Amino acid sequence: MPRRHPRFLSVLLVPGLLGTLAAHGAAPSVQARASVAHSAAPSVQAGASAAATVVRSAERAVQDDSLPTVMRRWEAILASDSTDPAATLGLATIARQTYDFGRAQRLLAGLLDHRAGATDQWTVQARLGLYRVANSRGEMRAADSLLQGAMRDARRLGDRAAEIAGLIGFTNTRSGDPRALYGTLDSVLPLLPPGDSRDRAEYLCRRGLYAGVRGDATGSSLVRQGIAMAERTRERQLTGHCLEAEGLLESFRNHNDSALATMDRALSLLRATHEHAGIARLESRRSDILQAYGRLGEAKVALGQVLAHATISGNRQRLANAYGGMGMLALRVGDLRTAADQFARAAALNDSLGLVEARLIAQQNVGEVRAAMGDLAGARDAFQRVLDQAGQVDIFEPVVLMRQALARVAIRRRDWAEAERQLDGADSSARARGFDDMRGPIQYDRGRLALARGDAKGAVRLLTEFFRRTSPDDQLIRYTVRTRLAQAWAESGELDRAERELTEAGAALETWRASLGADELRQYAFAATTLGEYDPQGATAAVIAALARGGRATAAFTLAESRRARALADRLTQAEALRETSATVAPHRDRPATAAAIAGGLPDGRTAVAEFVAGTEGAPTTLFLVTRAGVTARLLASADSLAEPTERYAALLEAGEDAGALARSLGAAVVAPMAAALPDSVDHLIVVPDGPLHRLAFDALRLPDGRAALERWTISLAPSGAVATVLLTRPPSPRAAPAALLALGDPVFANEGSAAAARDGEVFRGAYAAAGGLPRLAASGIEARDVARFAPTAEVRLRAEASEAWLKHTPVDRFRVIHLATHALVDEGSIARTSLALAPGAGEDGFLSPADLAALRLGADLVVLSACRTAGGVTVVGEGVQGLTTPLLEAGARSVVATQWRIGDRSTVRLVHDLYAGLARGAPVADALREAKLTAMRRGAPPGEWAGFTVVGDPLVRVPLRLPPWWIQGRWIAAGLALLLAGGWLVWRRRRAGARSVARAGG
């Protein structure tokens, strides 16, 4: 997405920048300096009314922390005379300044009622006060109507100070056309008294800001004059707002370091004067710049401040800013579902406020999300609408930005002429306004266009020149440019330069990633985008493929691994370092993720790692095969061509349909190259998938000889080669056999018993929000009792005992096996909507989130997630699937058995029993699961019932379980299944009888 997009948000809402001058803190435009509360204040300005003096006194009391004294004085007056206009107006102003808008409105409305039919200074200030309340809340239509009444009275009285306040107010409520704003400000100038004044300072800052927005070079000078005047008149809050204007203009010119420093000065003044709405707006602007810099952790903190201060001030427009900023942050890291949700919340608030400019922003956000999702036609339409409307109101920066956005869409559509035309238009607009700094990103886009057209040398020249002009602090931008530059070198045949460029870029990004602070942001580091890029891995994948093609498989693999599951690897290596007790054993964090290190971590010659790097933008997918002998590489089809058939293949398997044709075609594309390259002695594959291959059920794919891949290899999954190595080389558990086992099943759910989620008599172990509740999983209780019989020490918790509260607050590190048979809700668009469903109670809602799982202290060799889609989740570039398995590995589990799609409540019981039987016979977890699947295949079960189960983590874990007596196994399974079938038969009979009764009644 465009780096300058956040600044466009500021441009379109420029009137909001100084709008709170009339709504908070500096509300009246011309006020007396003297007040009943501040005897040492400057003298009253000529022409200011007594009512304006009262308003100013109240404002100064709030800003200067002398509020109790002033309030007591006015409260005493009002107690003796409930109609006193000065006390009423003063207390109403204090209520407004302290965001007690309800009381402010009641007092001001009462003042107007008491003076019904009168037009005087008190009614003018009362209407101005009501306008400021509406403006503070972002209610611009109501604010404009109130201003019209105040202006009518002010002109009738000849109250020039109030007239100035009204005119400046109109620049807030009628902000759709900058040319009209100039006209309004022109009408203010003749009314201003000579010399230094608060009003003149505000006028200069506001006029300078509008001038800067239109590309007028005098804008910064006018704002600086306003700052100096505000400082001379000792107006701290006004000085803060003027400094904010200066910071915004500096950011327009890409002087972001000075912009942030200026905004920090402004923040200190606004905090000192309790200007919460202004703080919210300013923190929003800071977040925009910080996001552009790639300082995502700081940007997230700033957005938290926006939300907090917008809530305190009751300002819905600032709340919309907060949601919009959070949407942009999510968009930058590829979390499209969250981005769309946050943008929708912002748009709904802005629509309720009737903000035309904000609707324009919302339209651009729609375009950005559509572009990120690959809906190029929709993105082009949205960007074109913004461009047309921005041109109509003469706001030049969005004209530049939208032309860049349209050029990027054209590049992706391979419409070179259109891309060139749009970039020429963007460059011409920026140059005409004297904003040469805006032309830098345009040059980057020209480099991208040259690269897309096959002009690699031209791309090198353009990208190198742009890189030299970027600030060292723009770390995310520099990383993005260097990856594209590495791609250009690779396509020029300069593989040495390409490898060096990508290596150095990765090292710089690692330094930046470490600075992000928040764990959840660090895990998105390799997914972060800027400069209009929507695919954070496209260039990297192309370079890795070029290196592999050029015979540099070892270097290419190291580059691939350096960008894989770093957040999880960091947490695992930290945990390993804490476990290290021998000084002779080097901590894992000192072992680089090279091909040699990973090959050395393999247990034997029978095991291999198959790691994919999904190629996009037409680049091939690279397959690395690591064995004890080293690493080799194969180039496969682009992931662009694999995404749709992979999705269709999973859908057919889940639905129980015939997927044979796709199993053969995908098998030829993905697993046949493995079979051809690996020796027959390799029978264990640890697959590190990427891109759409995260959704691929490898077991059911067909080899050229017609066998399923399951019949050739034992296949497991890992987030990266490095993570697999950490888990494979972890010392075995020192605890003695046999293993202690914990099994939770058949939990009590809220609104339990809904049958709406059942299909063909089978209830699936997924969460069905639309069903009005979660159907009971009776067979999961049978399953939990069954697996407990494989351990001499077991704890089985069913129904209300299978609760979230118990699991979260009970030490469970003594269990070597944990089995969770329940519903799961897994959202592949947002990790916030992913959870395991357990019984609620004791203050818990019953939904165990990924964060809750990560917080568990586990000592488990194996965790079995017997629920729907538990191997799924949000796919984060560089980190893999972020759902339920990763946090369990982080919490200490060595291996997790999970599912890739829906699993039935009854059909799962037998496969799980066979899995545990294999474990009890001494088989490693992956071999035990493979044998259970082969057994299901032999008895004719469709792939949808077995192919979705997979092992994530260490596939070679052995768990010391024991086989229960044969007669117990057979008897209880038969009894349990018979009970379930009998219950289903009774339900069917009752429904059939009911249907017959209805038919007879109808006949």
XYZ file of C-alpha atoms in Angstrom, residues 8 12 359-367 379-393 395 398-399 401-402 406:
32
model
C -3.873 11.552 2.690
C -8.752 15.305 3.645
C -16.239 8.885 3.000
C -13.560 9.607 0.438
C -11.002 8.072 2.777
C -13.256 5.057 3.255
C -13.424 4.665 -0.516
C -9.649 4.572 -0.734
C -9.532 2.014 2.071
C -11.937 -0.153 0.078
C -9.566 0.118 -2.866
C -9.526 -1.612 -6.656
C -9.225 0.340 -9.898
C -12.832 1.555 -9.671
C -12.417 2.653 -6.044
C -9.169 4.518 -6.718
C -10.627 6.216 -9.787
C -13.608 7.502 -7.791
C -11.287 8.997 -5.177
C -9.170 10.575 -7.920
C -12.207 12.149 -9.584
C -13.566 13.596 -6.340
C -10.172 14.840 -5.137
C -9.708 16.683 -8.415
C -13.088 18.356 -8.013
C -12.160 19.845 -4.619
C -6.719 18.631 -3.045
C -4.647 12.476 -3.170
C -4.475 13.158 -6.907
C -1.522 9.117 -4.535
C -4.436 7.781 -6.524
C -3.863 3.172 -10.376
